[in-house]
Coordinates of C-alpha atoms and ligand atoms in Angstrom, one line a residue:
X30 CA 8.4 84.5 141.6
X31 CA 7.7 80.8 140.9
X32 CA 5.3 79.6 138.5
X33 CA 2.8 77.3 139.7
X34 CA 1.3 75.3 137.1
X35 CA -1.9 74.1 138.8
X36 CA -2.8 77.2 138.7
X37 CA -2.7 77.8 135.0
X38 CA -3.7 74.1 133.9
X39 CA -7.0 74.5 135.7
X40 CA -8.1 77.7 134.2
X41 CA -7.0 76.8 130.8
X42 CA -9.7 75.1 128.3
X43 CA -6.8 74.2 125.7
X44 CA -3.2 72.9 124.9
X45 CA -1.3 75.9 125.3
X46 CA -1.9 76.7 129.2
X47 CA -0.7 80.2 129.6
X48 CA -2.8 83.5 129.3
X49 CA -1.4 86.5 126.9
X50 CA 0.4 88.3 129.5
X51 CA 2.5 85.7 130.1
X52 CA 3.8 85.9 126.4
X53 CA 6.0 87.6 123.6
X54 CA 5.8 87.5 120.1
X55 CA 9.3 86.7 118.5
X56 CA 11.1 86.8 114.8
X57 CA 12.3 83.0 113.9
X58 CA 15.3 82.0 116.2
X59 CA 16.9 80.1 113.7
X60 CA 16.8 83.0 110.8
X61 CA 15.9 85.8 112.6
X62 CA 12.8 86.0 109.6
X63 CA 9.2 87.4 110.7
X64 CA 6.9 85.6 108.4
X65 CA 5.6 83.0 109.3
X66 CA 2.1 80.5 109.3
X67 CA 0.3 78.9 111.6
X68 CA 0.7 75.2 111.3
X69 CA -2.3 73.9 113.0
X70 CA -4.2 77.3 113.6
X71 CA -7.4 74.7 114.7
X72 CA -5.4 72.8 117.3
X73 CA -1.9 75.1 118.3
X74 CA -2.7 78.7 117.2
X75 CA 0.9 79.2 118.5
X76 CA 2.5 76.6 116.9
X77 CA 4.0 78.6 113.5
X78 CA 6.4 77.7 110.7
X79 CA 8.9 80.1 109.5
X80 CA 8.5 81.0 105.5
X81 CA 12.1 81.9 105.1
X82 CA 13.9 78.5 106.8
X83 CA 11.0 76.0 107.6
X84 CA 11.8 75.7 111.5
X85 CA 8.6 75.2 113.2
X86 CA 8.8 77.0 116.6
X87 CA 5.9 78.8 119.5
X88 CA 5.4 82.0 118.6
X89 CA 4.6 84.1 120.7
X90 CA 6.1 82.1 123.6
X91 CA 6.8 82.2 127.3
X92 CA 8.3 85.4 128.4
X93 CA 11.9 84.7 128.9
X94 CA 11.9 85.6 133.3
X95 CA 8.9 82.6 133.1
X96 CA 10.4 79.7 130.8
X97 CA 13.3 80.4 133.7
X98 CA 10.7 79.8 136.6
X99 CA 9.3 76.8 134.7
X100 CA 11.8 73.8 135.8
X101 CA 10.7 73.7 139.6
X102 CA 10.7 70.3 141.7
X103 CA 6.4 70.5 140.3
X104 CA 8.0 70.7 136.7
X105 CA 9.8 66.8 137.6
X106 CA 6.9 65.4 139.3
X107 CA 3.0 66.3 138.4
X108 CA 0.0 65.0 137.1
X109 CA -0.5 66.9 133.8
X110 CA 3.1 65.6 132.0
X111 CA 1.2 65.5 128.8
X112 CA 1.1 69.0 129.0
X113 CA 4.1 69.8 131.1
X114 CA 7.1 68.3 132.6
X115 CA 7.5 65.0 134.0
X116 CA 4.9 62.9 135.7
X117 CA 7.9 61.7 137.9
X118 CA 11.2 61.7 136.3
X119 CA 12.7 60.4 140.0
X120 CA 10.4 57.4 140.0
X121 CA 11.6 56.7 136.3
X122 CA 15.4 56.5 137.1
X123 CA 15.9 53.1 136.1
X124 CA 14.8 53.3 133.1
X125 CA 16.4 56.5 132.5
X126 CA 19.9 55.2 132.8
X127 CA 18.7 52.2 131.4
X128 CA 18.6 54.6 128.5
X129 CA 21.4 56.9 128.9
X130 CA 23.5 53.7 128.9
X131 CA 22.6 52.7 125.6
X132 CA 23.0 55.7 124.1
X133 CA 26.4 56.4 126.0
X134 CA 27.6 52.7 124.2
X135 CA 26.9 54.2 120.6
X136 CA 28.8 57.4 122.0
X137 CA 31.6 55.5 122.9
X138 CA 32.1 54.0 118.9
X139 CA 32.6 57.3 118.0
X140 CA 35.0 58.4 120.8
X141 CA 36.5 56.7 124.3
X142 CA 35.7 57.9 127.6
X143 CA 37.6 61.4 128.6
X144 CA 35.8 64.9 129.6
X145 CA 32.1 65.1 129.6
X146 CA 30.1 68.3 130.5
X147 CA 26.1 67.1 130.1
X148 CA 24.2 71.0 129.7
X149 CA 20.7 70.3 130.9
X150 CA 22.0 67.7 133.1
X151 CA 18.1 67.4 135.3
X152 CA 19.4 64.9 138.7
X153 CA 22.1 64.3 137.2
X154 CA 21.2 60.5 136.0
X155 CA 23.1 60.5 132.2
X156 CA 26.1 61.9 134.3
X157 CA 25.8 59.1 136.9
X158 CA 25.7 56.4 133.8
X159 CA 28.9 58.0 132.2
X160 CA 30.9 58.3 135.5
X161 CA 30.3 54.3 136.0
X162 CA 31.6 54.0 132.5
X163 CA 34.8 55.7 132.9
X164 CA 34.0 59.4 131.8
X165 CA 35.1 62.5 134.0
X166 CA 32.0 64.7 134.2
X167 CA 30.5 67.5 134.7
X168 CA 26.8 69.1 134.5
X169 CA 25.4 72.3 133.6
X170 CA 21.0 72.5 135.1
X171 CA 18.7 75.8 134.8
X172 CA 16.7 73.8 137.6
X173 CA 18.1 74.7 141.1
X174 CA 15.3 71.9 142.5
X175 CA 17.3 69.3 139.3
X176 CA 20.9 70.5 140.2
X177 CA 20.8 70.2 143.7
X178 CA 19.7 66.4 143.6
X179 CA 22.3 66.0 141.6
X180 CA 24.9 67.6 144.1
X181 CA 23.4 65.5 147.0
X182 CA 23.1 62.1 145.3
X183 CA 26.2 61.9 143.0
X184 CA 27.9 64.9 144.4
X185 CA 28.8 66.4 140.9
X186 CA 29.7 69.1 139.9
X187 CA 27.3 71.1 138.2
X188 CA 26.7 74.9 137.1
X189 CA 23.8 76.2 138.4
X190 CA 22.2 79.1 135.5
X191 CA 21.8 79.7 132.3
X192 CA 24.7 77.9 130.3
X193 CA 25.1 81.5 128.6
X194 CA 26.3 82.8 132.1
X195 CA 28.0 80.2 132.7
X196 CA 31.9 81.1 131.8
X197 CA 32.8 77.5 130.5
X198 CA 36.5 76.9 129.8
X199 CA 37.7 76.9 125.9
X200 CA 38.6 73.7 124.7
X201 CA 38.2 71.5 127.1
X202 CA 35.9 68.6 126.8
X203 CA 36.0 65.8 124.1
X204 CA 31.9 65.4 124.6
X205 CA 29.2 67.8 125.3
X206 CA 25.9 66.0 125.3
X207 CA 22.2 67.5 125.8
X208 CA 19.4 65.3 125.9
X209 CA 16.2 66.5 125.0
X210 CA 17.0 70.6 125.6
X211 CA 17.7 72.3 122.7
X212 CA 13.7 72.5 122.0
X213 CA 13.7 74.3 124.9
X214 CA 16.4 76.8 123.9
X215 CA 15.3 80.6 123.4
X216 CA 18.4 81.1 121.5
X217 CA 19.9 77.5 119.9
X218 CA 22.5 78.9 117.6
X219 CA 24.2 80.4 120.7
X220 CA 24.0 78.0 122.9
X221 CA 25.9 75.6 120.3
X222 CA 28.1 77.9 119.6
X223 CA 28.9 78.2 123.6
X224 CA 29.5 74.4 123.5
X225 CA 31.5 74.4 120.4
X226 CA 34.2 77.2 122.0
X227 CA 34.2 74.4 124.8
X228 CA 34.9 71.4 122.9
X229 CA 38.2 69.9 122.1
X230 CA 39.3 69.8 118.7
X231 CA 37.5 67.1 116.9
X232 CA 35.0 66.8 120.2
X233 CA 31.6 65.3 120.0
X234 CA 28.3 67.4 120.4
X235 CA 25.8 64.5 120.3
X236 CA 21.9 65.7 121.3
X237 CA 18.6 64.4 121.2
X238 CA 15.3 66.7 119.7
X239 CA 11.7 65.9 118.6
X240 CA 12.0 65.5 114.8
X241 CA 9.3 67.3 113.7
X242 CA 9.8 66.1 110.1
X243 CA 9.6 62.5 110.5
X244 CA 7.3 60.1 109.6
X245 CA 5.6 59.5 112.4
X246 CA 5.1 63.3 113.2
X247 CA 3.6 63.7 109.3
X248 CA 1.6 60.7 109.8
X249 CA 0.0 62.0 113.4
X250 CA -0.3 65.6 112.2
X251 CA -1.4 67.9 114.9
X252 CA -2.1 64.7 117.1
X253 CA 1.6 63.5 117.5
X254 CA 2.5 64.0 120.9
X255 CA 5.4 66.7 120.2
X256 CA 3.0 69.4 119.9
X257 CA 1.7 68.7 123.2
X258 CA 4.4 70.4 124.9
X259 CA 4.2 73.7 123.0
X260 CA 4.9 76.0 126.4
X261 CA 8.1 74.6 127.2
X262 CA 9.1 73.3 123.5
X263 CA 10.1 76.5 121.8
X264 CA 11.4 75.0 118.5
X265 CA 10.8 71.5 116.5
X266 CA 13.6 70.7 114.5
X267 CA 13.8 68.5 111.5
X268 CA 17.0 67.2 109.4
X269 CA 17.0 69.9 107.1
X270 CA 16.9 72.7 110.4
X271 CA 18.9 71.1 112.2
X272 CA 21.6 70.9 109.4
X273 CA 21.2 74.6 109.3
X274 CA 21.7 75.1 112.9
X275 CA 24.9 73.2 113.2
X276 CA 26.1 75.5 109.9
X277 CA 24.9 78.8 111.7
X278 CA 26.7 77.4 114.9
X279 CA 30.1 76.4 113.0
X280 CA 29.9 72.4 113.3
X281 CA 29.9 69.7 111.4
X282 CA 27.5 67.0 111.2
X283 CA 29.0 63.1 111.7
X284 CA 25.9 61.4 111.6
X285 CA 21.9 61.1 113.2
X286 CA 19.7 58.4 113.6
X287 CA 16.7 58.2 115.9
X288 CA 16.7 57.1 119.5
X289 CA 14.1 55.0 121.8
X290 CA 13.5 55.0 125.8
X291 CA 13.3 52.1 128.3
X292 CA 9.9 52.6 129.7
X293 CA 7.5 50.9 131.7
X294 CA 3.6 49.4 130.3
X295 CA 2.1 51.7 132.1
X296 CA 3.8 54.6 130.3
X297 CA 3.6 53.5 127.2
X298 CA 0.0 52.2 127.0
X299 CA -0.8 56.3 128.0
X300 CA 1.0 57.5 125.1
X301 CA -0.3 54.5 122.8
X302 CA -3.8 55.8 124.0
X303 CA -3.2 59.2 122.5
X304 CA -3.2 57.9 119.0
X305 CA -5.4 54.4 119.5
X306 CA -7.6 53.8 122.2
X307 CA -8.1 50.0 120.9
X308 CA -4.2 49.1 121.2
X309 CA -4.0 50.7 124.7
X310 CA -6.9 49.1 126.6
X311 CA -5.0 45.8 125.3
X312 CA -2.0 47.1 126.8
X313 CA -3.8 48.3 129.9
X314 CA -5.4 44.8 130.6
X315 CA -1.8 43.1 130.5
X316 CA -0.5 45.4 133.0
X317 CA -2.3 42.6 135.3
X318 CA -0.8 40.1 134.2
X319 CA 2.5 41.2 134.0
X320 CA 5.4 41.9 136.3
X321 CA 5.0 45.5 137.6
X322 CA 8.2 46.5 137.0
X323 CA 8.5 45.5 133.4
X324 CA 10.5 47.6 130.9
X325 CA 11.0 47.9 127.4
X326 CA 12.7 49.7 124.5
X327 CA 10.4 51.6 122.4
X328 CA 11.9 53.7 119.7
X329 CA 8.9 55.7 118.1
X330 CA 11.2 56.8 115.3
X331 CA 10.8 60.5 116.1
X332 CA 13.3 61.6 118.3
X333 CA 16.7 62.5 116.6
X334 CA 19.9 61.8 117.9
X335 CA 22.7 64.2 116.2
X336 CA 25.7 63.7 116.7
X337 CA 28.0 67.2 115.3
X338 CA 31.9 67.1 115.1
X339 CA 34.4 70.6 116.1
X340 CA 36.9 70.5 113.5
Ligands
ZN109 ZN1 13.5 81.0 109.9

């Protein structure tokens, strides 16, 4: 069984693109709680905030057999990625390490290169910048499309599944990383716990989510782009969850800040145009007359990057 989101993006008339069949209503996964409210019931019916803890999750959401089917080669390379998925995360490699460099030299003033496993490791790129720069590494990818690019470009080595099938090793590696997954997580506390029984003593967990509480999410409402991935985004963290996850999941928080991407104009004068059409066609007029492939670092302010210590 493979999803094939044409199919559903065509026949859906809003945001959320799968019919009811294709869903299951769920308690919180952060506090197991049932209440809850609709956040936006106008614009994301299935967007809901937990009374009990505050986390903001989709409820219901994907069947678990479908979220599995999701990550195909379609999910890295279509024309809806505002929806779903990448638009093409191949074509954007350069300024993907581009990023994953930067982050990896903030990494590195907390801890020097040793044993990295990346869960959610896609092609493998963040693994690619950290093996130039003197780490030993490893990858764990739902994706079998994602995994085995990674195998055939960089020949790593990468677990293939679900990281809770995965048997990893106890106390092994001094940093687990995973870069924009745990919003797609059905079941985040376990899945930290899992990396926590894998770190060394004193080991860096260090991951990026959507902050849902920050300002620019408050500011945009139920236009800030976040929301706009609410099939494959299960949960949207903010400070205050997050600092409960890592307590439910036994780790201690170091520090977080908030984390930017190299892009090029073109990708950033689409999402300018989400919030102001104005700004954008200014953007989208100096495509011309700038060099095609021009990048920059734009840091929105509402991406998280936590970095969570195994004591
Ligand atoms: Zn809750």
């Amino acid at each position: 069984m493979e999803i094939k989101l044409k199919n559903h993006i065509q026949k859906s008339s809003h945001r959320n693109i799968f019919p009811p069949k294709y869903l299951e209503n769920i308690s919180c996964p952060l506090c197991n709680s049932k209440t809850y409210t609709q956040k936006y019931p106008e614009y994301y019916p299935r967007i809901v905030t937990c009374i009990k803890c505050e986390l903001i999750f989709t409820n219901p959401r994907l069947k678990n057999k479908y979220l599995k089917e999701l990550y195909t080669e379609e999910y890295f390379k279509n024309d809806h990625s505002s929806i779903l998925g990448y638009s093409s995360y191949l074509q954007d490699r350069k300024n993907i390490i581009k990023t994953f460099d930067k982050r990896l030299k903030t990494i590195e003033t907390f801890l020097s290169p040793g044993k990295l496993l990346d869960i959610g490791c896609a092609t493998g790129f963040f693994m690619h910048s950290a093996k130039m720069r003197g780490w030993e590494v490893e990858g764990v990818e739902i994706s079998k499309y994602a995994a085995s690019y990674a195998k055939e470009a960089f020949g790593f080595k990468i677990h293939v599944g679900d990281v809770l099938q995965i048997d990893l090793p106890a106390n092994t590696y001094d940093l687990i990383t995973m870069w924009d997954v745990v919003e797609h997580l059905t079941n985040p506390i376990e899945v930290i716990q899992a990396s926590k029984r894998a770190l060394k003593k004193n080991g860096l967990l260090v991951f990026s989510t959507p902050n849902v509480g920050s300002i620019p999410a408050k500011l945009t409402k139920h236009k800030w782009i976040g929301y706009k991935l609410s099939d494959e985004h299960l949960t949207y963290f903010s400070k205050k969850t997050v600092a409960l996850l890592l307590e439910k999941a036994g780790l201690s928080l170091v520090s977080s800040n908030h984390v930017g991407k190299y892009v090029n104009l073109s990708l950033f004068t689409d999402r300018i145009g989400l919030y102001n059409k104005t700004v954008s066609a200014i953007f989208n007029a100096a495509q011309f007359v700038l060099p095609k492939d021009l990048s920059f670092y734009v840091n929105p302010f509402d991406i998280m990057c936590v970095y969570a210590k195994k004591k």
